Amino acid sequence: MKIKTSLKLALAGALLAGGATTAMFAQSATPLSPADNGGLLGQEYTGVEFGYTHHVESAPAVLHRYGFVSSRPLVEAKENVDAAFRYNYTRGSAFGSLVTQHDVAVAFTGYLPLGTAKPFVEGDAGWAWQRGDVAHQSGFMYLIGAGVELAVAPRVAVAPFVNYTEAPRFHDHIWNFGARTSYRFDRTWSGTFTVDVDDQHNVEYAVGVQRRF
């Protein structure tokens, strides 16, 4: 019951925030050109994200994630490569115990423009720190992923993806399957909604906002 209530509150808050943001941008939005698409690939932006995870693999049953990302096209590459810095802070509690994790990563994404579709591959490398009431550990982690970003409307893009993440010191080997929907409010601001399911049936719902440059 507590999980369902928290999820309803999180979704209601996201809807209210989205409605208020949309109304604000509707009053001040500048016209978009055909190049101002809804996708994130090939764009320079900085954003924040909030994730709510229904965690069924083990306690805690609910995880909250607060993320930051800064991405830009890699001008040093020949073409169609983005470089990004990512940071996440994740926390959850169970039976009076609090577990937290920080992780940072550098990511590179290569993509191929094919009209309204951009197939992509991604590689991340970073470090994670995890702390509980008893155990503390840290270690290297990496991600390999692939997907395709589809422009489904002038301001909207949908990007289904599959990722494999491994953190050897944590004994984590995780497959993730999901999709990210991005909507462009105007030339400067956009928002995202992502649903992500892993091979242990944990489900994350995430909302984000990006400042584009």
CSV table of N, CA and C in Angstrom, one decimal, residues 13 41 55 59 72 99 106 108 129 147 164 194 208-211:
chain,number,residue,atom,x,y,z
A,13,GLY,N,2.7,14.4,-8.9
A,13,GLY,CA,3.6,15.5,-8.9
A,13,GLY,C,4.2,15.8,-10.3
A,41,LEU,N,20.0,13.2,-29.2
A,41,LEU,CA,21.2,12.8,-29.9
A,41,LEU,C,21.7,14.0,-30.8
A,55,HIS,N,11.4,-1.7,-6.5
A,55,HIS,CA,12.5,-2.6,-6.4
A,55,HIS,C,12.0,-3.9,-5.8
A,59,ALA,N,15.1,-6.1,-0.5
A,59,ALA,CA,14.9,-4.8,0.2
A,59,ALA,C,16.1,-3.9,-0.1
A,72,ARG,N,27.4,16.9,-25.0
A,72,ARG,CA,27.6,17.7,-26.2
A,72,ARG,C,28.2,16.9,-27.3
A,99,VAL,N,20.5,2.8,2.7
A,99,VAL,CA,21.5,2.5,1.7
A,99,VAL,C,21.6,3.6,0.7
A,106,VAL,N,31.7,8.6,-17.5
A,106,VAL,CA,31.9,9.3,-18.8
A,106,VAL,C,31.3,8.4,-19.9
A,108,PHE,N,30.1,7.8,-24.1
A,108,PHE,CA,30.3,8.1,-25.5
A,108,PHE,C,29.2,7.4,-26.3
A,129,TRP,N,30.2,4.4,-5.5
A,129,TRP,CA,30.4,4.2,-4.1
A,129,TRP,C,29.1,3.9,-3.4
A,147,GLY,N,20.3,1.2,-29.2
A,147,GLY,CA,18.9,1.5,-29.4
A,147,GLY,C,18.7,2.3,-30.6
A,164,TYR,N,23.5,-3.2,-21.0
A,164,TYR,CA,24.1,-4.2,-20.1
A,164,TYR,C,25.0,-3.4,-19.2
A,194,THR,N,11.0,8.4,-18.9
A,194,THR,CA,11.7,7.1,-19.2
A,194,THR,C,11.1,6.0,-18.3
A,208,GLY,N,12.7,14.0,-16.4
A,208,GLY,CA,13.8,14.9,-16.4
A,208,GLY,C,13.5,16.2,-17.2
A,209,VAL,N,14.4,17.1,-17.0
A,209,VAL,CA,14.3,18.4,-17.8
A,209,VAL,C,15.7,18.8,-18.3
A,210,GLN,N,15.8,19.3,-19.5
A,210,GLN,CA,17.1,19.6,-20.1
A,210,GLN,C,17.2,21.1,-20.5
A,211,ARG,N,18.3,21.7,-20.3
A,211,ARG,CA,18.6,23.1,-20.8
A,211,ARG,C,19.5,22.9,-22.0
